[in-house]
């Protein structure tokens, strides 16, 4: 990777916790982070928040790296590329969090809490009954040394809790404006578990400061964690003027207006990749989901996105994910591909589906066939199904199409077609079409839709196929006639 020479001080980070495949919401966040960094000439940092060792796996981490790479969201600092503020995996920074936690303890900003899980549950239960906001009741805030000694004698292992002062926290969110949190709803929170492992709030806040992050653009689900992060900054001794600015991006909703999840739509980017969506289409669509370039264009290139992206133009209301719109954009992007590129995208789909093995003859045929389907597909995943008829060894007509050509008239279409085509000198789609139109439409007076549908089924095995005459040309005279005869 080329050395990164930022032209501005803006530093933005994307910091997923890879406890699964990155989903649509994560990627929209990553895209906006990236776009903002590129727009400002700043730095895009990729940090992996993998302190939840029970749920994060090396596979998910690798998948996250692959997904960003696949989407073209290149990062300037982070895994694989390194950078001056690393390491960029939180699991490699545990000593840093431990040092800060120790400092907070010694400063009195944090304290050891010995409450057991049962005791905390009891507190919650009482709070429920009394109808007061749930949260830690401050039991261990001021323990005497005798009480501490007693707890230790019982073998209790403490967590480290941050002391939340009375009052409230106010900050200006770049999307939502001024936001205030009353601390009575932000109880003292855990920074370090009893086993010594750090919690998200500690690690994220420490890293954002140490990595000199200037702008935190992230999902709105994290809005309520902000006052806790600001409290950590404060304990770190950071001047409030140097706090990162926050922008909480609105949720991506499903069509049913519920937050997008597996239940109401496919959410994993891997699914979209495997279904044959182009990264550019996904980025294009997600860019316009919750952000607008200032006009009503539906197509935006990555270059335009980086030129035009500003946080002010991010909407504050939730955006609805509409796969139909994504499909439409994907179709546009596929049509816009130069043939060579289309071929490169198509090949893995054809080989993975077993449509072709990869011989030179097959590849030549694929190259000849791609132009006739490029106009009509919405996803790359449709390619094997559409081109299979050209390569299949044991040709058979699909179950649901077979019955459509059982009638007498279909038989007539096929019979006449074989007769007329057998003598055809040049097997080119124009010639095939001319002969068939004369014979079937003009002479027999059949409706084109009917006549050509019967032929389509006979030749391609399905009533859905690429354009008929081009398909026949590609398949060749011998195979085409053989199939029509067999269908008769
Ligand atoms: N690691 C957090 C998550 O994936 C996000 C951290 C952040 O953006 O502040 O939910």
Coordinates of C-alpha atoms and ligand atoms in Angstrom, one line a residue:
X1 CA 0.0 0.0 0.0
X2 CA 1.2 3.5 -0.9
X3 CA 2.3 5.7 2.0
X4 CA -0.7 7.7 3.2
X5 CA -0.2 11.5 3.1
X6 CA -3.3 13.0 4.6
X7 CA -4.1 16.5 3.6
X8 CA -6.2 17.2 6.6
X9 CA -6.2 16.3 10.3
X10 CA -9.5 14.5 10.1
X11 CA -9.2 11.0 11.4
X12 CA -12.2 8.6 11.2
X13 CA -12.4 5.1 12.3
X14 CA -14.6 2.1 11.5
X15 CA -14.5 -0.2 14.5
X16 CA -16.6 -3.3 14.1
X17 CA -16.9 -6.1 16.6
X18 CA -16.7 -9.1 14.3
X19 CA -19.1 -11.4 16.2
X20 CA -20.6 -12.4 12.8
X21 CA -20.5 -11.4 9.2
X22 CA -20.6 -7.7 8.7
X23 CA -24.1 -6.7 7.9
X24 CA -25.8 -3.9 5.8
X25 CA -25.8 -1.5 8.8
X26 CA -22.1 -2.0 9.5
X27 CA -21.2 -1.5 5.9
X28 CA -23.2 1.7 5.6
X29 CA -21.3 3.0 8.6
X30 CA -18.0 1.9 7.1
X31 CA -18.9 3.5 3.8
X32 CA -19.8 6.8 5.4
X33 CA -16.6 6.7 7.5
X34 CA -14.5 6.0 4.5
X35 CA -16.3 8.6 2.4
X36 CA -15.8 11.3 5.0
X37 CA -12.1 10.5 5.4
X38 CA -11.7 10.6 1.6
X39 CA -13.8 13.7 1.2
X40 CA -11.7 15.6 3.8
X41 CA -8.3 14.2 2.7
X42 CA -8.0 12.7 6.2
X43 CA -7.2 9.3 7.5
X44 CA -9.4 6.2 7.5
X45 CA -8.6 3.9 10.4
X46 CA -9.9 0.3 10.6
X47 CA -9.9 -1.0 14.1
X48 CA -11.1 -4.5 15.2
X49 CA -12.9 -4.5 18.5
X50 CA -12.3 -8.1 19.4
X51 CA -12.3 -8.1 23.2
X52 CA -15.4 -10.2 23.3
X53 CA -13.4 -13.4 22.9
X54 CA -16.4 -15.6 23.3
X55 CA -18.1 -14.3 20.2
X56 CA -15.4 -12.9 18.0
X57 CA -13.6 -15.5 15.9
X58 CA -10.5 -15.3 13.6
X59 CA -12.8 -16.2 10.7
X60 CA -15.1 -13.3 11.3
X61 CA -12.1 -11.0 11.6
X62 CA -10.8 -12.2 8.3
X63 CA -14.2 -11.9 6.8
X64 CA -14.5 -8.3 7.9
X65 CA -11.1 -7.5 6.2
X66 CA -12.2 -9.3 3.1
X67 CA -15.5 -7.5 3.0
X68 CA -14.0 -4.0 3.2
X69 CA -11.4 -4.9 0.6
X70 CA -14.0 -6.4 -1.7
X71 CA -16.1 -3.2 -1.4
X72 CA -13.1 -1.1 -2.2
X73 CA -13.1 0.7 1.2
X74 CA -9.3 0.9 1.6
X75 CA -8.0 1.9 5.0
X76 CA -4.9 3.9 5.8
X77 CA -4.2 2.5 9.3
X78 CA -5.3 -0.9 10.5
X79 CA -4.8 -4.6 10.2
X80 CA -2.5 -5.6 7.3
X81 CA -1.4 -2.1 6.6
X82 CA -0.3 -1.1 10.1
X83 CA 0.3 2.5 11.0
X84 CA 1.7 4.6 13.7
X85 CA -1.0 4.1 16.3
X86 CA -1.3 0.4 16.3
X87 CA -1.8 -2.4 17.1
X88 CA -5.3 -2.1 15.6
X89 CA -6.7 -5.2 17.1
X90 CA -8.0 -4.5 20.5
X91 CA -7.0 -8.0 21.7
X92 CA -3.4 -6.9 21.2
X93 CA -3.9 -3.7 23.3
X94 CA -5.1 -5.3 26.6
X95 CA -2.1 -3.9 28.5
X96 CA -3.0 -0.4 27.5
X97 CA -6.5 -0.7 28.8
X98 CA -5.2 -2.3 32.0
X99 CA -2.8 0.7 32.5
X100 CA -5.6 3.2 32.1
X101 CA -7.9 1.3 34.4
X102 CA -5.2 1.3 37.1
X103 CA -4.7 5.0 36.6
X104 CA -8.5 5.7 37.0
X105 CA -8.4 3.6 40.2
X106 CA -5.5 5.6 41.6
X107 CA -7.1 8.9 40.6
X108 CA -10.4 7.9 42.3
X109 CA -12.3 8.1 39.1
X110 CA -12.9 4.4 39.3
X111 CA -13.3 2.0 42.1
X112 CA -13.4 -1.8 42.8
X113 CA -16.8 -3.2 43.0
X114 CA -17.2 -6.6 44.8
X115 CA -21.0 -7.1 44.3
X116 CA -21.8 -10.6 43.2
X117 CA -24.1 -11.3 40.3
X118 CA -26.8 -12.4 42.7
X119 CA -26.5 -9.1 44.7
X120 CA -26.7 -7.1 41.5
X121 CA -29.8 -9.0 40.4
X122 CA -31.4 -8.3 43.7
X123 CA -30.7 -4.6 43.3
X124 CA -32.3 -4.7 39.8
X125 CA -35.3 -6.7 41.2
X126 CA -35.9 -4.0 43.9
X127 CA -35.5 -1.3 41.3
X128 CA -38.1 -2.9 39.2
X129 CA -40.5 -3.2 42.1
X130 CA -39.9 0.4 43.1
X131 CA -40.3 1.5 39.5
X132 CA -37.0 3.3 39.4
X133 CA -34.5 3.4 36.6
X134 CA -32.3 0.2 36.6
X135 CA -28.6 0.5 37.2
X136 CA -25.9 0.1 39.7
X137 CA -26.8 1.6 43.1
X138 CA -23.3 2.7 44.1
X139 CA -22.9 0.1 46.8
X140 CA -19.1 -0.2 46.6
X141 CA -18.4 3.4 46.0
X142 CA -17.1 4.1 49.5
X143 CA -16.1 0.8 51.0
X144 CA -14.0 0.9 54.2
X145 CA -10.7 -1.1 54.2
X146 CA -12.4 -3.6 56.6
X147 CA -15.2 -4.2 54.1
X148 CA -12.7 -4.7 51.3
X149 CA -10.7 -7.1 53.4
X150 CA -13.8 -9.0 54.3
X151 CA -14.8 -9.3 50.6
X152 CA -11.3 -10.4 49.7
X153 CA -11.4 -13.0 52.5
X154 CA -14.5 -14.4 50.9
X155 CA -12.5 -14.9 47.7
X156 CA -14.5 -12.3 45.8
X157 CA -12.8 -10.8 42.7
X158 CA -13.7 -7.2 42.0
X159 CA -14.7 -5.5 38.7
X160 CA -13.5 -2.0 38.1
X161 CA -16.4 0.5 37.9
X162 CA -16.3 4.1 36.7
X163 CA -17.7 6.7 39.1
X164 CA -20.3 8.8 37.3
X165 CA -20.7 12.2 38.9
X166 CA -24.1 13.7 39.5
X167 CA -25.4 16.0 36.9
X168 CA -25.6 15.5 33.1
X169 CA -23.6 15.2 29.9
X170 CA -24.4 17.4 26.9
X171 CA -22.7 17.1 23.6
X172 CA -23.4 18.2 20.0
X173 CA -24.1 15.3 17.7
X174 CA -23.3 16.4 14.1
X175 CA -26.5 14.8 12.9
X176 CA -28.9 15.2 15.8
X177 CA -27.8 18.4 17.3
X178 CA -27.5 18.9 21.1
X179 CA -28.0 15.7 23.1
X180 CA -28.2 15.6 26.9
X181 CA -28.0 12.6 29.1
X182 CA -29.0 12.9 32.8
X183 CA -26.6 10.9 34.9
X184 CA -29.3 9.4 37.0
X185 CA -29.9 7.3 33.8
X186 CA -26.2 6.6 33.4
X187 CA -25.2 4.6 36.5
X188 CA -21.6 3.8 37.4
X189 CA -20.5 1.3 34.7
X190 CA -18.0 -1.5 34.6
X191 CA -14.7 -0.8 32.8
X192 CA -12.9 -4.1 33.6
X193 CA -14.4 -7.5 34.3
X194 CA -13.4 -9.6 37.3
X195 CA -11.2 -11.7 35.0
X196 CA -9.3 -8.5 34.0
X197 CA -10.8 -8.2 30.6
X198 CA -11.8 -4.7 29.4
X199 CA -15.3 -3.7 28.4
X200 CA -16.2 -2.0 25.2
X201 CA -16.7 1.4 26.8
X202 CA -13.2 1.5 28.2
X203 CA -11.4 0.1 25.1
X204 CA -13.4 2.2 22.5
X205 CA -12.8 5.4 24.4
X206 CA -9.1 4.8 25.1
X207 CA -8.5 3.9 21.5
X208 CA -10.4 6.8 20.0
X209 CA -8.2 9.1 22.1
X210 CA -4.9 7.3 21.5
X211 CA -5.6 6.9 17.8
X212 CA -6.4 10.6 17.7
X213 CA -9.8 10.1 16.2
X214 CA -11.4 13.4 15.4
X215 CA -14.8 12.1 14.1
X216 CA -16.8 9.2 15.4
X217 CA -19.4 8.3 12.7
X218 CA -21.3 5.2 13.9
X219 CA -24.7 3.6 14.2
X220 CA -27.3 5.3 16.4
X221 CA -27.5 2.2 18.6
X222 CA -24.3 3.5 20.2
X223 CA -25.7 7.0 21.0
X224 CA -26.5 6.1 24.6
X225 CA -23.0 4.8 25.2
X226 CA -21.6 8.3 24.4
X227 CA -21.9 9.9 27.9
X228 CA -19.9 7.0 29.3
X229 CA -17.2 7.4 26.7
X230 CA -17.0 11.1 27.4
X231 CA -16.6 10.2 31.1
X232 CA -13.6 8.0 30.2
X233 CA -12.0 10.9 28.1
X234 CA -12.5 13.1 31.1
X235 CA -10.7 10.6 33.4
X236 CA -7.9 10.3 30.8
X237 CA -7.4 14.1 31.3
X238 CA -8.3 15.0 27.8
X239 CA -9.3 18.6 27.2
X240 CA -13.0 18.7 26.1
X241 CA -12.0 20.8 23.1
X242 CA -10.0 17.7 21.9
X243 CA -12.8 15.2 22.2
X244 CA -13.8 13.6 19.0
X245 CA -17.0 14.9 17.4
X246 CA -19.9 12.4 17.2
X247 CA -22.3 11.7 14.4
X248 CA -24.8 8.9 15.0
X249 CA -26.1 7.5 11.8
X250 CA -29.8 6.6 11.7
X251 CA -30.8 2.9 11.6
X252 CA -31.3 1.0 8.4
X253 CA -34.8 -0.4 8.6
X254 CA -36.5 -3.3 6.8
X255 CA -39.6 -2.9 4.7
X256 CA -41.7 -3.6 7.8
X257 CA -40.2 -0.6 9.6
X258 CA -38.4 -2.7 12.1
X259 CA -34.6 -2.5 12.4
X260 CA -33.1 -4.5 9.6
X261 CA -32.3 -8.0 10.8
X262 CA -32.2 -11.5 9.4
X263 CA -35.9 -11.8 10.1
X264 CA -37.0 -9.0 7.7
X265 CA -34.2 -9.2 5.1
X266 CA -30.9 -10.6 4.2
X267 CA -28.4 -8.5 6.2
X268 CA -25.0 -10.1 5.6
X269 CA -22.8 -8.6 2.9
X270 CA -21.5 -12.0 2.2
X271 CA -25.0 -13.0 1.1
X272 CA -25.1 -10.1 -1.4
X273 CA -21.7 -10.9 -2.7
X274 CA -22.6 -14.6 -3.3
X275 CA -25.9 -13.6 -4.9
X276 CA -24.0 -11.6 -7.4
X277 CA -24.3 -8.0 -6.4
X278 CA -21.4 -5.8 -7.5
X279 CA -19.6 -3.9 -4.7
X280 CA -20.1 -0.7 -6.6
X281 CA -23.8 -1.3 -6.6
X282 CA -23.9 -2.0 -2.9
X283 CA -21.9 1.1 -2.1
X284 CA -24.0 3.2 -4.5
X285 CA -27.2 2.0 -2.9
X286 CA -26.0 2.2 0.7
X287 CA -24.5 5.7 0.0
X288 CA -28.0 7.0 -1.0
X289 CA -29.5 5.2 2.0
X290 CA -29.6 7.9 4.6
X291 CA -27.5 10.4 2.7
X292 CA -28.2 12.6 -0.3
X293 CA -25.9 14.3 -2.7
X294 CA -28.1 17.3 -2.9
X295 CA -30.1 16.2 -5.9
X296 CA -32.3 13.2 -6.7
X297 CA -29.7 11.2 -8.7
X298 CA -29.9 7.5 -8.2
X299 CA -26.5 6.7 -9.4
X300 CA -23.4 7.8 -7.6
X301 CA -19.9 6.6 -8.3
X302 CA -17.3 6.1 -5.5
X303 CA -15.5 9.1 -6.9
X304 CA -18.6 11.3 -6.7
X305 CA -19.4 10.0 -3.3
X306 CA -16.0 11.0 -2.0
X307 CA -16.3 14.4 -3.7
X308 CA -19.8 15.1 -2.3
X309 CA -20.0 13.4 1.0
X310 CA -20.7 15.7 4.0
X311 CA -22.1 14.7 7.3
X312 CA -24.6 17.6 7.1
X313 CA -26.3 15.8 4.3
X314 CA -26.9 12.6 6.3
X315 CA -30.6 12.3 7.2
X316 CA -31.6 12.1 10.8
X317 CA -34.5 9.8 10.2
X318 CA -34.1 6.1 9.7
X319 CA -33.7 4.8 6.1
X320 CA -35.6 1.9 4.7
X321 CA -33.7 -0.8 2.9
X322 CA -35.3 -1.8 -0.4
X323 CA -33.8 -4.7 -2.2
X324 CA -35.7 -3.8 -5.3
X325 CA -33.8 -0.5 -5.6
X326 CA -30.5 -2.3 -4.9
X327 CA -31.4 -4.7 -7.7
X328 CA -32.2 -2.0 -10.1
X329 CA -28.9 -0.3 -9.4
X330 CA -27.0 -3.6 -9.7
X331 CA -28.6 -4.2 -13.1
X332 CA -27.4 -0.7 -14.2
X333 CA -23.9 -1.3 -13.0
X334 CA -23.8 -4.7 -14.7
X335 CA -24.9 -3.2 -18.0
X336 CA -22.3 -0.5 -17.6
X337 CA -19.4 -3.0 -17.3
X338 CA -17.0 -3.3 -20.2
X339 CA -17.3 -6.9 -21.6
X340 CA -13.9 -7.9 -20.3
X341 CA -14.8 -6.9 -16.7
X342 CA -18.2 -8.5 -17.0
X343 CA -16.5 -11.7 -18.0
X344 CA -14.2 -11.5 -15.0
X345 CA -17.1 -11.1 -12.7
X346 CA -19.1 -13.8 -14.4
X347 CA -16.5 -16.6 -14.4
X348 CA -16.5 -17.5 -10.7
X349 CA -20.2 -17.8 -10.8
X350 CA -20.1 -20.2 -13.7
X351 CA -17.4 -22.3 -12.3
X352 CA -18.8 -22.4 -8.8
X353 CA -22.2 -23.5 -10.2
X354 CA -20.4 -26.2 -12.2
X355 CA -21.7 -24.8 -15.5
X356 CA -18.3 -24.9 -17.0
X357 CA -15.0 -26.5 -16.1
X358 CA -12.9 -23.8 -17.6
X359 CA -11.7 -25.3 -20.9
X360 CA -10.7 -22.9 -23.8
X361 CA -13.8 -23.9 -25.8
X362 CA -16.0 -23.2 -22.9
X363 CA -14.4 -19.8 -22.2
X364 CA -14.7 -18.8 -25.8
X365 CA -18.4 -19.7 -25.7
X366 CA -18.9 -17.8 -22.5
X367 CA -17.3 -14.7 -24.0
X368 CA -19.6 -15.0 -27.0
X369 CA -22.7 -15.5 -24.9
X370 CA -22.2 -12.8 -22.3
X371 CA -23.2 -9.9 -24.5
X372 CA -26.7 -11.4 -25.0
X373 CA -27.4 -11.6 -21.3
X374 CA -25.7 -8.5 -20.0
X375 CA -28.7 -6.3 -20.8
X376 CA -31.2 -8.5 -19.0
X377 CA -29.8 -9.7 -15.7
X378 CA -30.1 -8.1 -12.3
X379 CA -27.6 -10.2 -10.4
X380 CA -24.5 -12.2 -11.5
X381 CA -26.1 -15.1 -9.8
X382 CA -28.6 -15.4 -12.7
X383 CA -25.8 -16.2 -15.2
X384 CA -25.3 -19.9 -14.7
X385 CA -29.0 -20.6 -15.0
X386 CA -29.2 -18.5 -18.2
X387 CA -26.2 -20.0 -19.9
X388 CA -26.5 -23.6 -18.7
X389 CA -28.2 -24.7 -21.9
X390 CA -25.0 -24.0 -23.9
X391 CA -22.9 -26.3 -21.8
X392 CA -25.1 -29.0 -20.3
X393 CA -24.2 -32.5 -21.1
X394 CA -27.5 -34.3 -20.5
X395 CA -29.9 -31.8 -21.9
X396 CA -33.4 -32.0 -20.6
X397 CA -36.4 -29.7 -20.7
X398 CA -37.3 -28.3 -17.3
X399 CA -40.3 -29.9 -15.6
X400 CA -42.4 -26.7 -15.6
X401 CA -41.7 -26.0 -19.3
X402 CA -42.3 -29.5 -20.7
X403 CA -46.1 -29.4 -20.5
X404 CA -46.2 -26.1 -22.4
X405 CA -45.1 -27.8 -25.7
X406 CA -47.2 -30.9 -25.6
X407 CA -50.0 -29.6 -27.8
X408 CA -50.4 -30.2 -31.5
X409 CA -49.6 -26.6 -32.5
X410 CA -46.3 -26.7 -30.7
X411 CA -45.5 -29.9 -32.5
X412 CA -46.2 -28.1 -35.7
X413 CA -44.0 -25.2 -34.8
X414 CA -41.1 -27.6 -34.1
X415 CA -41.6 -29.7 -37.2
X416 CA -41.7 -26.7 -39.5
X417 CA -38.8 -25.1 -37.8
X418 CA -36.6 -28.2 -38.3
X419 CA -37.6 -28.4 -42.0
X420 CA -36.8 -24.8 -42.7
X421 CA -33.7 -24.5 -40.6
X422 CA -32.1 -27.7 -41.9
X423 CA -31.3 -26.1 -45.2
X424 CA -30.0 -22.8 -43.7
X425 CA -26.7 -21.9 -45.2
X426 CA -25.3 -19.5 -42.7
X427 CA -26.1 -20.2 -39.0
X428 CA -26.4 -16.6 -37.9
X429 CA -29.1 -15.2 -35.7
X430 CA -30.3 -12.8 -38.3
X431 CA -30.8 -15.6 -40.8
X432 CA -32.4 -17.9 -38.3
X433 CA -34.8 -15.2 -37.3
X434 CA -35.7 -14.3 -40.9
X435 CA -36.4 -18.0 -41.8
X436 CA -38.5 -18.6 -38.7
X437 CA -40.5 -15.4 -39.0
X438 CA -41.4 -16.2 -42.6
X439 CA -42.3 -19.8 -41.9
X440 CA -44.1 -19.5 -38.5
X441 CA -45.5 -16.0 -38.4
X442 CA -46.2 -15.1 -42.0
X443 CA -47.0 -18.5 -43.5
X444 CA -48.6 -20.3 -40.6
X445 CA -50.1 -17.1 -39.1
X446 CA -49.0 -17.9 -35.5
X447 CA -48.5 -15.4 -32.8
X448 CA -44.8 -14.8 -32.3
X449 CA -45.1 -15.2 -28.5
X450 CA -46.5 -18.6 -28.9
X451 CA -44.3 -19.8 -31.7
X452 CA -41.0 -18.6 -30.3
X453 CA -41.8 -19.8 -26.8
X454 CA -42.2 -23.4 -28.0
X455 CA -38.9 -23.1 -29.8
X456 CA -37.2 -21.5 -26.8
X457 CA -38.3 -24.3 -24.6
X458 CA -37.1 -26.9 -27.1
X459 CA -33.7 -25.3 -27.6
X460 CA -32.8 -23.9 -24.1
X461 CA -34.9 -26.2 -22.0
X462 CA -36.8 -23.4 -20.3
X463 CA -39.3 -20.7 -21.1
X464 CA -36.9 -18.2 -19.6
X465 CA -33.7 -17.8 -21.6
X466 CA -31.5 -15.3 -23.3
X467 CA -32.8 -14.0 -26.7
X468 CA -33.8 -17.0 -28.8
X469 CA -32.1 -16.5 -32.1
X470 CA -28.8 -15.5 -30.6
X471 CA -29.1 -18.5 -28.3
X472 CA -29.6 -20.8 -31.3
X473 CA -26.6 -19.2 -33.1
X474 CA -24.4 -19.8 -30.0
X475 CA -25.6 -23.3 -29.6
X476 CA -24.9 -24.1 -33.2
X477 CA -26.9 -25.7 -35.9
X478 CA -26.3 -29.3 -35.0
X479 CA -27.3 -29.1 -31.4
X480 CA -30.2 -26.8 -32.0
X481 CA -31.8 -29.0 -34.6
X482 CA -31.1 -32.1 -32.5
X483 CA -32.9 -30.6 -29.5
X484 CA -35.9 -29.5 -31.6
X485 CA -36.2 -32.9 -33.1
X486 CA -35.9 -34.5 -29.6
X487 CA -38.6 -32.2 -28.3
X488 CA -40.9 -33.2 -31.2
Ligands
LIG1 N1 -17.4 -2.1 18.1 C1 -18.7 -1.5 18.1 C2 -19.7 -2.3 17.4 O1 -19.4 -3.0 16.5 C3 -18.7 -0.1 17.5 C4 -17.8 0.8 18.1 C5 -18.0 2.2 17.7 O2 -18.2 2.5 16.6 O3 -18.0 3.1 18.6 O4 -20.9 -2.3 17.8

